[in-house]
Amino acid sequence: DGENKGEKTGGEEITAKFISVMEEVKSQLEQLEQLESLDRGTCLRLLDVFINVEASGNASIGHFYRSMNSKEGQLKAKEHFEKARDLSKTMRLKEAGISVSE
């Protein structure tokens, strides 16, 4: 719940850490994709897990910001819900065998 100041500060710290960790994991996955010793199927499975975690995390962050009951919170919530939606679409397109370019 992001309504009180302490909870807002704590939630924003957790949000920043989550985003930082996701950026680091994404960087590591990109490096793994370059390894010739790792088969493509393993890379794709790791990427699937990463996308699922990132989408779920963004949805949770969106719920946190929505609970702030402020204009700023609503805008941040929308941003994170949209990111979660876009990541989920990426997963569905991959499952359907449609190429996704960013």
PDB file of C-alpha atoms in Angstrom:
ATOM      1  CA  ASP A   1       0.000   0.000   0.000  1.00  0.00           C
ATOM      2  CA  GLY A   2       1.569   3.283  -1.079  1.00  0.00           C
ATOM      3  CA  GLU A   3      -0.670   5.697   0.800  1.00  0.00           C
ATOM      4  CA  ASN A   4       1.597   6.597   3.723  1.00  0.00           C
ATOM      5  CA  LYS A   5       4.963   8.302   3.207  1.00  0.00           C
ATOM      6  CA  GLY A   6       7.058   5.495   4.730  1.00  0.00           C
ATOM      7  CA  GLU A   7       5.387   2.875   2.577  1.00  0.00           C
ATOM      8  CA  LYS A   8       5.786   5.073  -0.509  1.00  0.00           C
ATOM      9  CA  THR A   9       9.514   5.518   0.132  1.00  0.00           C
ATOM     10  CA  GLY A  10      10.012   1.811   0.812  1.00  0.00           C
ATOM     11  CA  GLY A  11       7.992   0.836  -2.244  1.00  0.00           C
ATOM     12  CA  GLU A  12       9.923   3.204  -4.475  1.00  0.00           C
ATOM     13  CA  GLU A  13      13.225   1.784  -3.181  1.00  0.00           C
ATOM     14  CA  ILE A  14      12.058  -1.747  -3.944  1.00  0.00           C
ATOM     15  CA  THR A  15      10.858  -0.617  -7.371  1.00  0.00           C
ATOM     16  CA  ALA A  16      14.238   0.953  -8.172  1.00  0.00           C
ATOM     17  CA  LYS A  17      16.047  -2.219  -7.045  1.00  0.00           C
ATOM     18  CA  PHE A  18      13.760  -4.423  -9.137  1.00  0.00           C
ATOM     19  CA  ILE A  19      14.348  -2.316 -12.246  1.00  0.00           C
ATOM     20  CA  SER A  20      18.108  -2.329 -11.622  1.00  0.00           C
ATOM     21  CA  VAL A  21      18.170  -6.116 -11.208  1.00  0.00           C
ATOM     22  CA  MET A  22      16.092  -6.592 -14.372  1.00  0.00           C
ATOM     23  CA  GLU A  23      18.523  -4.429 -16.355  1.00  0.00           C
ATOM     24  CA  GLU A  24      21.469  -6.454 -15.040  1.00  0.00           C
ATOM     25  CA  VAL A  25      19.774  -9.784 -15.819  1.00  0.00           C
ATOM     26  CA  LYS A  26      18.903  -8.569 -19.313  1.00  0.00           C
ATOM     27  CA  SER A  27      22.544  -7.622 -19.865  1.00  0.00           C
ATOM     28  CA  GLN A  28      23.675 -11.056 -18.665  1.00  0.00           C
ATOM     29  CA  LEU A  29      21.167 -12.782 -20.965  1.00  0.00           C
ATOM     30  CA  GLU A  30      22.458 -10.794 -23.929  1.00  0.00           C
ATOM     31  CA  GLN A  31      25.984 -11.981 -23.102  1.00  0.00           C
ATOM     32  CA  LEU A  32      24.767 -15.581 -22.791  1.00  0.00           C
ATOM     33  CA  GLU A  33      23.207 -15.393 -26.246  1.00  0.00           C
ATOM     34  CA  GLN A  34      26.679 -14.725 -27.647  1.00  0.00           C
ATOM     35  CA  LEU A  35      28.129 -17.942 -26.198  1.00  0.00           C
ATOM     36  CA  GLU A  36      28.444 -20.630 -28.813  1.00  0.00           C
ATOM     37  CA  SER A  37      28.531 -23.337 -26.121  1.00  0.00           C
ATOM     38  CA  LEU A  38      24.935 -22.568 -25.076  1.00  0.00           C
ATOM     39  CA  ASP A  39      22.238 -23.959 -27.345  1.00  0.00           C
ATOM     40  CA  ARG A  40      19.512 -21.699 -28.739  1.00  0.00           C
ATOM     41  CA  GLY A  41      16.709 -23.578 -26.961  1.00  0.00           C
ATOM     42  CA  THR A  42      18.253 -22.948 -23.554  1.00  0.00           C
ATOM     43  CA  CYS A  43      18.674 -19.252 -24.363  1.00  0.00           C
ATOM     44  CA  LEU A  44      15.034 -18.985 -25.417  1.00  0.00           C
ATOM     45  CA  ARG A  45      13.813 -20.709 -22.245  1.00  0.00           C
ATOM     46  CA  LEU A  46      15.890 -18.345 -20.104  1.00  0.00           C
ATOM     47  CA  LEU A  47      14.521 -15.382 -22.031  1.00  0.00           C
ATOM     48  CA  ASP A  48      10.957 -16.647 -21.518  1.00  0.00           C
ATOM     49  CA  VAL A  49      11.494 -16.855 -17.763  1.00  0.00           C
ATOM     50  CA  PHE A  50      13.012 -13.376 -17.727  1.00  0.00           C
ATOM     51  CA  ILE A  51      10.096 -11.876 -19.676  1.00  0.00           C
ATOM     52  CA  ASN A  52       7.576 -13.532 -17.331  1.00  0.00           C
ATOM     53  CA  VAL A  53       9.369 -12.237 -14.231  1.00  0.00           C
ATOM     54  CA  GLU A  54       9.711  -8.749 -15.698  1.00  0.00           C
ATOM     55  CA  ALA A  55       6.037  -8.638 -16.720  1.00  0.00           C
ATOM     56  CA  SER A  56       4.867  -9.831 -13.292  1.00  0.00           C
ATOM     57  CA  GLY A  57       7.158  -7.378 -11.543  1.00  0.00           C
ATOM     58  CA  ASN A  58       5.899  -4.464 -13.609  1.00  0.00           C
ATOM     59  CA  ALA A  59       2.305  -5.433 -12.881  1.00  0.00           C
ATOM     60  CA  SER A  60       3.092  -5.516  -9.142  1.00  0.00           C
ATOM     61  CA  ILE A  61       4.802  -2.134  -9.363  1.00  0.00           C
ATOM     62  CA  GLY A  62       1.740  -0.821 -11.174  1.00  0.00           C
ATOM     63  CA  HIS A  63      -0.493  -2.009  -8.321  1.00  0.00           C
ATOM     64  CA  PHE A  64       1.792  -0.312  -5.802  1.00  0.00           C
ATOM     65  CA  TYR A  65       1.656   3.029  -7.623  1.00  0.00           C
ATOM     66  CA  ARG A  66      -2.089   2.753  -8.147  1.00  0.00           C
ATOM     67  CA  SER A  67      -2.527   2.438  -4.381  1.00  0.00           C
ATOM     68  CA  MET A  68      -0.856   5.838  -3.873  1.00  0.00           C
ATOM     69  CA  ASN A  69      -4.105   7.620  -4.778  1.00  0.00           C
ATOM     70  CA  SER A  70      -2.323  10.533  -6.468  1.00  0.00           C
ATOM     71  CA  LYS A  71      -2.059  11.811 -10.020  1.00  0.00           C
ATOM     72  CA  GLU A  72       1.663  10.973 -10.059  1.00  0.00           C
ATOM     73  CA  GLY A  73       0.949   7.476  -8.762  1.00  0.00           C
ATOM     74  CA  GLN A  74      -1.739   6.902 -11.373  1.00  0.00           C
ATOM     75  CA  LEU A  75       0.613   7.955 -14.186  1.00  0.00           C
ATOM     76  CA  LYS A  76       3.391   5.680 -12.927  1.00  0.00           C
ATOM     77  CA  ALA A  77       0.898   2.842 -12.490  1.00  0.00           C
ATOM     78  CA  LYS A  78      -0.245   3.258 -16.088  1.00  0.00           C
ATOM     79  CA  GLU A  79       3.356   3.182 -17.301  1.00  0.00           C
ATOM     80  CA  HIS A  80       4.106  -0.078 -15.486  1.00  0.00           C
ATOM     81  CA  PHE A  81       0.809  -1.737 -16.418  1.00  0.00           C
ATOM     82  CA  GLU A  82       1.492  -0.893 -20.074  1.00  0.00           C
ATOM     83  CA  LYS A  83       4.992  -2.351 -19.854  1.00  0.00           C
ATOM     84  CA  ALA A  84       3.582  -5.540 -18.297  1.00  0.00           C
ATOM     85  CA  ARG A  85       0.973  -5.711 -21.069  1.00  0.00           C
ATOM     86  CA  ASP A  86       3.594  -5.238 -23.783  1.00  0.00           C
ATOM     87  CA  LEU A  87       5.823  -7.932 -22.298  1.00  0.00           C
ATOM     88  CA  SER A  88       2.845 -10.307 -22.115  1.00  0.00           C
ATOM     89  CA  LYS A  89       2.079  -9.603 -25.767  1.00  0.00           C
ATOM     90  CA  THR A  90       5.684 -10.423 -26.621  1.00  0.00           C
ATOM     91  CA  MET A  91       5.275 -13.806 -24.922  1.00  0.00           C
ATOM     92  CA  ARG A  92       2.025 -14.564 -26.749  1.00  0.00           C
ATOM     93  CA  LEU A  93       3.569 -13.626 -30.096  1.00  0.00           C
ATOM     94  CA  LYS A  94       6.576 -15.839 -29.418  1.00  0.00           C
ATOM     95  CA  GLU A  95       4.268 -18.724 -28.466  1.00  0.00           C
ATOM     96  CA  ALA A  96       2.436 -18.243 -31.756  1.00  0.00           C
ATOM     97  CA  GLY A  97       5.745 -18.367 -33.627  1.00  0.00           C
ATOM     98  CA  ILE A  98       5.587 -14.752 -34.778  1.00  0.00           C
ATOM     99  CA  SER A  99       8.875 -12.869 -34.850  1.00  0.00           C
ATOM    100  CA  VAL A 100       9.065  -9.892 -32.523  1.00  0.00           C
ATOM    101  CA  SER A 101      11.496  -7.068 -33.190  1.00  0.00           C
ATOM    102  CA  GLU A 102      12.095  -4.288 -30.696  1.00  0.00           C
TER     103      GLU A 102
END
